[in-house]
Amino acid sequence: MNKITNPRQLAVSTLTRTKQGAYSNLQVDTDLKQAELSSADRRLYTSIVYGVLQHQMTFEYQLAPFLKNPAQVDEWVVQLLYTAMYQMEYLDRIPKRAIFDETIKVAKKMGHDGIRRMVTGVLHAMDRKKLADPNQIEDLVKRLAVTSSVPQWIVELLIDQLGQDKATSILISLNQPPKQSVRANLAVISRDELLNELNEAGYDAKASKVASEGIVIEHSEIPITQSDFFIDGKLTVQDESAMLPAEAMPIEASDLILDACAAPGGKTTQIATRLSAAKKGQVVALDIHKNKMKPINQNAKRLHVSEQVVAQALDARNVGDVFEDGLFDEILVDAPCSGLGLMRRKPEIRYQKTPADIEKLSQIQLAILTAVAPKLKVGGQLTYSTCTIVNQENKNVIDQFVINHPEFEVQYTHTDLDLKADRNQPDLRIYPDDYLSDGFYVCTLIKQ
């Protein structure tokens, strides 16, 4: 097959596959590797893909009046029209004529002459009649859903649990570009030393205000994952909020720690760096999928903490078959969840999840906590975390767990930078609008 050299055509292909269930970040990586694009075209492609995903419901609402029989239009054609709408609405440096010409060119290449004519007609109709302004929608929930491009059931849930003002603030924040953050690998370098080296190398790097090991990188010409810093293991890509569960753990250098849901190993290796100085402690990293052992081990090797990591394929709900009670000094349950805290970084999540998914996941989360509880030593800490922002998977799970296991007591969750020190609840709830990082939940439980 000839490699795709047109960023707009590649964007349509990626978006169509994502609509069919692919993860956007993985699909983007795969498609970029198989294409031949210049640096500028790679940036345009990435901007279009994530821009369309972020604004998909808005574009769906605006496109509807221009499609006579939408059910008969192929999905890739709809995505192509969305790419044109995104460029017209958000990329003001690209002339409208160029957008139309390039969109029609892709329609002709990917389809037949009838599709080309239809796409041409829709583009010119949108230009003449202009796109509807979703801010004019009278119903509050529908207006918030369409303007933020978040399904109504999520909007209703956020308003119900957090109030209209906080929900609106979160929804507005979701379509801002995600920050690129990395974690300094303290096993080989301090954060300050790494900051200096990054800036000397031409990266615009700043210390995170969320995580003590975090660094935020802006406007880098060379992708950080292709840099010597990444290859040599001085850093790893990790969201600022995702660093907080390990920060909340009072890790001693000789501890035996269980990471019950570990893949791909970001938190595992973070824990391991805090064990590496003494080279006595270990973190046992579990994941239900055997094929996830490879990335865990690869990350541990690249970050020079292999000696501290033992990866094992095991469903965390079955730990009773393998480990004796009271074995671990600490346990981290970074539970499988709906990922609604990641809607900025992985925008397709908002369209793929359902209320039934949340109900099912909350049962799995409680089952994992129940299974690992006996494996913790008395006095040890069980840290529960998710990358979601709804009570059903967070506070409600913890409340039910404590009812079932009164030997566990919820205590105040501390972080290195003492985030939200004035909060009135012991668990830590990070929302996407708080620091423009991922939404996260961290709860500390001590076994009495």
Coordinates of C-alpha atoms in Angstrom, one line a residue:
M1 CA 0.0 0.0 0.0
N2 CA 1.1 3.6 -0.8
K3 CA 1.7 5.6 2.3
I4 CA -0.7 8.5 2.8
T5 CA 0.8 11.9 2.3
N6 CA -2.3 14.0 2.8
P7 CA -2.9 15.0 6.5
R8 CA -6.6 15.6 5.9
Q9 CA -7.1 12.3 4.3
L10 CA -5.2 10.6 7.1
A11 CA -7.3 12.5 9.7
V12 CA -10.5 11.2 8.1
S13 CA -9.2 7.6 8.2
T14 CA -8.2 8.0 11.9
L15 CA -11.5 9.5 12.9
T16 CA -13.5 6.8 11.1
R17 CA -11.5 4.1 12.9
T18 CA -12.0 5.9 16.3
K19 CA -15.7 6.2 15.6
Q20 CA -15.7 2.4 15.2
G21 CA -14.1 1.9 18.7
A22 CA -10.4 2.5 18.4
Y23 CA -8.6 4.5 21.1
S24 CA -7.6 7.9 19.5
N25 CA -4.1 8.1 21.0
L26 CA -3.2 4.5 19.8
Q27 CA -4.8 5.1 16.4
V28 CA -3.0 8.4 16.0
D29 CA 0.4 6.7 16.8
T30 CA -0.3 3.8 14.4
D31 CA -1.4 6.0 11.5
L32 CA 1.5 8.5 11.9
K33 CA 3.9 5.6 11.7
Q34 CA 2.3 4.4 8.5
A35 CA 2.2 7.8 6.8
E36 CA 4.7 10.1 5.2
L37 CA 4.0 13.6 6.6
S38 CA 6.2 16.6 7.2
S39 CA 6.4 18.1 10.7
A40 CA 3.9 20.8 9.8
D41 CA 1.5 18.3 8.3
R42 CA 1.8 16.0 11.4
R43 CA 0.8 19.0 13.5
L44 CA -2.2 19.8 11.2
Y45 CA -3.3 16.1 11.2
T46 CA -3.1 15.9 15.0
S47 CA -4.9 19.2 15.5
I48 CA -7.7 18.1 13.1
V49 CA -8.2 14.7 14.7
Y50 CA -8.4 15.9 18.3
G51 CA -10.3 19.0 17.3
V52 CA -13.0 17.0 15.6
L53 CA -13.2 14.5 18.5
Q54 CA -13.6 17.3 21.0
H55 CA -16.3 19.1 19.0
Q56 CA -18.1 16.2 17.4
M57 CA -21.5 16.8 19.0
T58 CA -21.4 20.5 18.1
F59 CA -20.6 19.6 14.5
E60 CA -23.3 17.0 14.4
Y61 CA -25.8 19.6 15.5
Q62 CA -24.6 22.1 13.0
L63 CA -24.3 19.7 10.1
A64 CA -27.8 18.2 10.5
P65 CA -29.7 20.9 8.5
F66 CA -27.4 20.3 5.5
L67 CA -27.9 16.5 5.2
K68 CA -31.2 15.4 3.7
N69 CA -30.7 11.7 4.5
P70 CA -27.9 11.4 7.1
A71 CA -28.5 7.7 7.7
Q72 CA -27.5 7.1 4.1
V73 CA -24.2 9.0 4.3
D74 CA -21.1 6.9 4.8
E75 CA -19.3 7.5 8.2
W76 CA -16.1 8.6 6.5
V77 CA -18.0 11.3 4.5
V78 CA -19.5 12.7 7.8
Q79 CA -16.0 12.7 9.3
L80 CA -14.6 14.5 6.3
L81 CA -17.3 17.2 6.6
Y82 CA -16.4 17.5 10.3
T83 CA -12.7 18.1 9.4
A84 CA -13.7 20.9 7.1
M85 CA -16.0 22.5 9.8
Y86 CA -13.2 22.3 12.4
Q87 CA -10.8 24.0 10.1
M88 CA -13.3 26.7 9.2
E89 CA -14.3 27.3 12.9
Y90 CA -10.9 26.9 14.7
L91 CA -8.0 27.2 12.3
D92 CA -8.2 30.8 11.1
R93 CA -4.9 30.8 9.4
I94 CA -6.1 28.4 6.7
P95 CA -8.0 30.2 3.9
K96 CA -11.6 29.0 3.3
R97 CA -10.8 28.4 -0.3
A98 CA -8.0 26.1 0.6
I99 CA -10.2 24.2 3.1
F100 CA -12.9 23.7 0.4
D101 CA -10.4 22.6 -2.3
E102 CA -8.5 20.2 0.0
T103 CA -11.8 18.7 1.4
I104 CA -13.2 18.1 -2.1
K105 CA -9.9 16.6 -3.2
V106 CA -10.1 14.0 -0.4
A107 CA -13.8 13.3 -1.2
K108 CA -12.8 12.6 -4.8
K109 CA -9.8 10.4 -3.8
M110 CA -11.7 8.4 -1.2
G111 CA -15.0 8.1 -2.9
H112 CA -16.7 8.6 -6.3
D113 CA -17.9 11.5 -8.3
G114 CA -21.3 11.5 -6.6
I115 CA -19.7 11.9 -3.2
R116 CA -17.5 14.7 -4.5
R117 CA -20.6 16.6 -5.7
M118 CA -22.5 16.0 -2.5
V119 CA -19.5 17.2 -0.4
T120 CA -19.1 20.3 -2.6
G121 CA -22.8 21.1 -2.3
V122 CA -22.8 20.8 1.5
L123 CA -19.6 23.0 1.9
H124 CA -21.1 25.8 -0.2
A125 CA -24.5 25.6 1.5
M126 CA -22.8 25.9 4.9
D127 CA -20.8 28.9 3.6
R128 CA -24.0 30.6 2.4
K129 CA -26.4 29.9 5.2
K130 CA -23.8 29.8 8.1
L131 CA -23.6 27.3 10.9
A132 CA -26.2 27.4 13.7
D133 CA -25.0 28.9 17.0
P134 CA -25.6 26.2 19.7
N135 CA -25.5 28.9 22.4
Q136 CA -29.0 29.8 21.3
I137 CA -30.4 26.5 22.4
E138 CA -33.0 27.3 25.2
D139 CA -32.8 24.1 27.2
L140 CA -29.9 24.4 29.6
V141 CA -28.8 20.7 29.6
K142 CA -29.0 20.4 25.8
R143 CA -27.2 23.7 25.4
L144 CA -24.3 22.6 27.6
A145 CA -24.2 19.2 26.0
V146 CA -24.0 20.6 22.4
T147 CA -21.7 23.5 23.2
S148 CA -19.2 21.3 25.1
S149 CA -19.9 18.2 23.0
V150 CA -20.6 16.0 26.0
P151 CA -23.6 13.6 26.1
Q152 CA -26.6 14.9 28.0
W153 CA -26.5 12.0 30.6
I154 CA -22.9 13.1 31.6
V155 CA -24.0 16.8 31.8
E156 CA -27.0 15.8 34.0
L157 CA -24.8 13.7 36.2
L158 CA -22.2 16.4 36.8
I159 CA -24.9 19.0 37.5
D160 CA -26.6 16.7 40.0
Q161 CA -23.4 15.9 41.8
L162 CA -21.4 19.1 41.6
G163 CA -24.0 21.9 40.9
Q164 CA -24.5 23.9 37.7
D165 CA -21.6 26.3 38.2
K166 CA -18.9 23.6 38.7
A167 CA -20.3 21.4 36.0
T168 CA -20.3 24.2 33.6
S169 CA -16.7 25.1 34.5
I170 CA -15.6 21.5 33.9
L171 CA -17.4 21.3 30.6
I172 CA -15.9 24.5 29.3
S173 CA -12.4 23.3 30.3
L174 CA -12.7 19.9 28.5
N175 CA -12.1 21.3 25.0
Q176 CA -8.9 23.2 25.8
P177 CA -5.8 21.5 24.5
P178 CA -4.3 19.0 27.0
K179 CA -1.0 19.8 28.5
Q180 CA 2.0 17.6 27.8
S181 CA 3.5 16.5 31.1
V182 CA 6.3 14.1 32.0
R183 CA 7.6 12.6 35.3
A184 CA 11.2 13.0 36.2
N185 CA 12.7 9.6 36.9
L186 CA 14.1 10.2 40.4
A187 CA 16.0 6.9 40.2
V188 CA 18.5 8.6 37.9
I189 CA 18.0 12.4 38.1
S190 CA 16.3 15.1 40.2
R191 CA 13.5 17.1 38.8
D192 CA 15.5 20.4 38.9
E193 CA 18.4 18.8 37.1
L194 CA 16.1 17.5 34.4
L195 CA 14.3 20.9 34.1
N196 CA 17.7 22.6 33.4
E197 CA 18.7 19.9 30.9
L198 CA 15.4 20.1 29.0
N199 CA 15.5 23.9 28.8
E200 CA 19.1 23.8 27.6
A201 CA 18.0 21.4 24.9
G202 CA 15.4 23.8 23.6
Y203 CA 12.3 22.5 25.4
D204 CA 10.0 25.0 27.1
A205 CA 9.8 23.1 30.4
K206 CA 8.2 24.2 33.7
A207 CA 7.8 22.6 37.0
S208 CA 4.3 21.2 37.6
K209 CA 2.1 22.9 40.2
V210 CA 0.3 19.6 40.7
A211 CA 2.9 16.9 41.2
S212 CA 6.4 17.2 42.8
E213 CA 8.0 15.0 40.1
G214 CA 6.0 16.5 37.2
I215 CA 7.2 18.8 34.4
V216 CA 5.0 20.5 31.9
I217 CA 6.4 20.8 28.4
E218 CA 5.1 23.4 25.9
H219 CA 5.8 24.0 22.2
S220 CA 8.4 21.3 21.6
E221 CA 9.6 20.8 18.1
I222 CA 10.9 17.3 18.8
P223 CA 8.4 14.9 20.4
I224 CA 9.6 14.1 23.8
T225 CA 9.1 10.4 23.3
Q226 CA 11.7 10.6 20.5
S227 CA 14.2 12.4 22.6
D228 CA 17.3 11.0 24.3
F229 CA 15.7 12.1 27.6
F230 CA 13.0 9.5 27.1
I231 CA 15.1 6.8 25.5
D232 CA 17.7 7.1 28.3
G233 CA 15.0 6.8 31.0
K234 CA 15.4 10.2 32.5
L235 CA 11.7 10.8 32.2
T236 CA 8.4 9.2 31.2
V237 CA 5.2 10.6 29.9
Q238 CA 2.6 10.8 32.6
D239 CA -0.2 13.2 33.4
E240 CA 0.3 15.4 36.4
S241 CA -2.8 14.0 38.2
A242 CA -1.8 10.4 37.5
M243 CA 1.4 11.0 39.7
L244 CA -0.7 11.7 42.8
P245 CA -1.7 8.2 43.9
A246 CA 2.0 7.2 44.3
E247 CA 2.7 10.5 46.0
A248 CA -0.1 9.8 48.5
M249 CA 1.6 6.5 49.6
P250 CA 4.1 6.7 52.5
I251 CA 6.6 4.4 50.8
E252 CA 9.6 3.1 52.7
A253 CA 12.6 1.9 50.8
S254 CA 12.2 -1.7 51.9
D255 CA 8.4 -2.0 51.5
L256 CA 6.7 -4.8 49.6
I257 CA 3.9 -3.1 47.6
L258 CA 1.1 -4.5 45.5
D259 CA 0.0 -2.5 42.4
A260 CA -3.2 -4.4 41.7
C261 CA -4.1 -2.9 38.3
A262 CA -0.7 -1.9 36.9
A263 CA -0.6 -1.7 33.1
P264 CA 1.1 0.1 31.4
G265 CA 3.2 0.6 34.5
G266 CA 3.3 4.4 35.0
K267 CA 2.5 4.3 38.7
T268 CA 4.4 1.0 39.1
T269 CA 7.6 2.6 38.0
Q270 CA 6.9 5.7 40.0
I271 CA 6.6 3.5 43.1
A272 CA 9.7 1.6 42.1
T273 CA 11.8 4.8 41.9
R274 CA 10.9 5.5 45.6
L275 CA 12.2 2.0 46.4
S276 CA 15.3 2.0 44.2
A277 CA 17.6 3.8 46.6
A278 CA 17.9 0.9 49.1
K279 CA 17.3 -1.7 46.4
K280 CA 15.5 -3.8 49.0
G281 CA 11.8 -3.1 48.4
Q282 CA 9.7 -4.5 45.5
V283 CA 6.4 -3.7 43.8
V284 CA 4.4 -6.5 42.5
A285 CA 2.6 -5.3 39.4
L286 CA -0.6 -7.2 38.4
D287 CA -2.7 -6.9 35.3
I288 CA -5.5 -9.2 34.1
H289 CA -4.1 -9.3 30.5
K290 CA -1.0 -11.3 29.9
N291 CA 0.1 -9.2 26.9
K292 CA 0.3 -6.2 29.3
M293 CA 3.3 -7.7 31.0
K294 CA 5.6 -6.6 28.2
P295 CA 5.0 -2.9 28.4
I296 CA 5.3 -3.0 32.2
N297 CA 8.7 -4.7 32.0
Q298 CA 9.8 -2.5 29.1
N299 CA 9.0 0.7 31.1
A300 CA 10.7 -0.7 34.2
K301 CA 13.9 -1.5 32.2
R302 CA 14.0 1.9 30.4
L303 CA 13.6 3.7 33.7
H304 CA 16.3 1.5 35.4
V305 CA 14.0 0.0 38.1
S306 CA 13.7 -3.5 36.8
E307 CA 15.1 -4.9 40.1
Q308 CA 12.2 -3.4 42.0
V309 CA 9.4 -4.6 39.7
V310 CA 7.8 -8.0 39.5
A311 CA 5.1 -8.1 36.8
Q312 CA 2.6 -10.9 37.0
A313 CA -0.5 -11.6 34.9
L314 CA -3.4 -12.0 37.3
D315 CA -6.9 -10.7 37.7
A316 CA -6.7 -8.7 41.0
R317 CA -10.0 -10.2 42.1
N318 CA -8.1 -13.6 42.3
V319 CA -5.2 -12.5 44.5
G320 CA -6.5 -14.8 47.2
D321 CA -5.3 -17.7 45.1
V322 CA -1.7 -16.5 45.0
F323 CA -0.8 -14.3 47.9
E324 CA -1.0 -15.0 51.6
D325 CA -2.9 -12.6 53.9
G326 CA -1.1 -9.7 55.5
L327 CA 1.8 -9.9 53.0
F328 CA 2.0 -6.4 51.7
D329 CA 3.0 -3.2 53.4
E330 CA 1.0 -1.1 51.0
I331 CA -1.5 -1.7 48.2
L332 CA -2.4 0.5 45.3
V333 CA -5.7 -0.1 43.5
D334 CA -5.7 2.2 40.5
A335 CA -9.0 0.7 39.5
P336 CA -10.4 0.2 36.0
C337 CA -12.9 2.9 35.4
S338 CA -14.9 4.9 32.9
G339 CA -12.1 7.3 32.4
L340 CA -14.4 10.4 32.5
G341 CA -11.6 12.4 34.0
L342 CA -9.7 11.9 30.7
M343 CA -12.2 13.5 28.4
R344 CA -9.8 16.3 27.4
R345 CA -6.9 14.0 26.6
K346 CA -9.0 11.2 25.1
P347 CA -12.2 12.9 23.9
E348 CA -13.8 9.9 22.3
I349 CA -14.4 8.5 25.9
R350 CA -17.4 10.8 26.3
Y351 CA -19.1 9.2 23.3
Q352 CA -18.3 5.6 24.1
K353 CA -19.3 5.3 27.7
T354 CA -22.8 4.7 29.0
P355 CA -24.5 4.7 32.5
A356 CA -24.5 0.9 32.3
D357 CA -20.7 0.9 32.0
I358 CA -20.4 3.0 35.2
E359 CA -22.6 0.6 37.1
K360 CA -20.7 -2.4 35.9
L361 CA -17.3 -0.8 36.6
S362 CA -18.3 0.2 40.2
Q363 CA -19.1 -3.5 40.9
I364 CA -15.6 -4.5 39.6
Q365 CA -13.9 -1.8 41.6
L366 CA -15.6 -3.0 44.8
A367 CA -14.7 -6.6 44.0
I368 CA -11.0 -5.7 43.6
L369 CA -10.9 -3.8 46.9
T370 CA -12.7 -6.7 48.6
A371 CA -10.2 -9.2 47.2
V372 CA -7.0 -7.3 48.1
A373 CA -8.1 -6.1 51.6
P374 CA -6.9 -9.3 53.4
K375 CA -3.5 -9.1 51.7
L376 CA -2.6 -5.8 53.5
K377 CA -0.7 -5.8 56.8
V378 CA -2.4 -4.3 59.8
G379 CA -1.4 -0.7 59.9
G380 CA -0.8 -0.7 56.2
Q381 CA -2.2 1.8 53.7
L382 CA -4.6 0.9 50.9
T383 CA -4.7 3.6 48.3
Y384 CA -7.7 3.7 45.9
S385 CA -7.6 5.8 42.8
T386 CA -9.5 6.3 39.5
C387 CA -9.3 8.6 36.5
T388 CA -13.0 9.4 36.7
I389 CA -14.9 12.2 38.4
V390 CA -18.3 10.7 39.3
N391 CA -19.4 9.5 42.7
Q392 CA -20.6 6.1 41.5
E393 CA -17.0 5.0 40.9
N394 CA -15.4 7.0 43.7
K395 CA -17.0 8.0 47.0
N396 CA -19.8 5.5 46.7
V397 CA -17.5 2.6 46.1
I398 CA -15.4 3.6 49.2
D399 CA -18.5 4.1 51.3
Q400 CA -19.7 0.6 50.5
F401 CA -16.2 -0.9 51.0
V402 CA -15.9 0.6 54.5
I403 CA -19.3 -0.6 55.4
N404 CA -18.3 -4.1 54.4
H405 CA -14.8 -3.8 55.9
P406 CA -15.0 -1.7 59.1
E407 CA -11.4 -2.5 59.9
F408 CA -10.5 0.1 57.2
E409 CA -10.6 3.8 58.1
V410 CA -10.6 6.6 55.5
Q411 CA -7.9 9.1 56.3
Y412 CA -6.8 12.4 54.8
T413 CA -5.0 12.0 51.5
H414 CA -1.7 13.9 51.5
T415 CA 0.3 15.0 48.4
D416 CA 3.8 16.4 48.2
L417 CA 2.5 19.9 47.2
D418 CA -0.5 19.7 49.6
L419 CA -3.1 20.1 47.0
K420 CA -6.5 21.4 48.1
A421 CA -5.4 21.8 51.7
D422 CA -8.6 23.6 52.6
R423 CA -10.9 20.8 51.4
N424 CA -13.6 19.6 53.8
Q425 CA -13.4 15.9 52.9
P426 CA -10.4 13.5 53.4
D427 CA -10.4 12.1 49.9
L428 CA -8.8 14.0 47.1
R429 CA -10.9 15.0 44.1
I430 CA -9.2 16.6 41.1
Y431 CA -11.5 17.9 38.4
P432 CA -10.4 18.8 34.9
D433 CA -10.9 22.5 35.4
D434 CA -8.9 22.6 38.7
Y435 CA -5.4 22.6 37.2
L436 CA -6.2 21.7 33.6
S437 CA -4.8 18.2 34.3
D438 CA -6.7 15.0 34.1
G439 CA -9.6 14.4 36.5
F440 CA -8.6 12.0 39.3
Y441 CA -9.7 10.6 42.6
V442 CA -7.4 9.4 45.4
C443 CA -8.5 7.9 48.7
T444 CA -6.4 6.8 51.6
L445 CA -7.6 3.8 53.7
I446 CA -5.7 2.5 56.8
K447 CA -6.2 -1.0 58.0
Q448 CA -6.7 -0.9 61.8

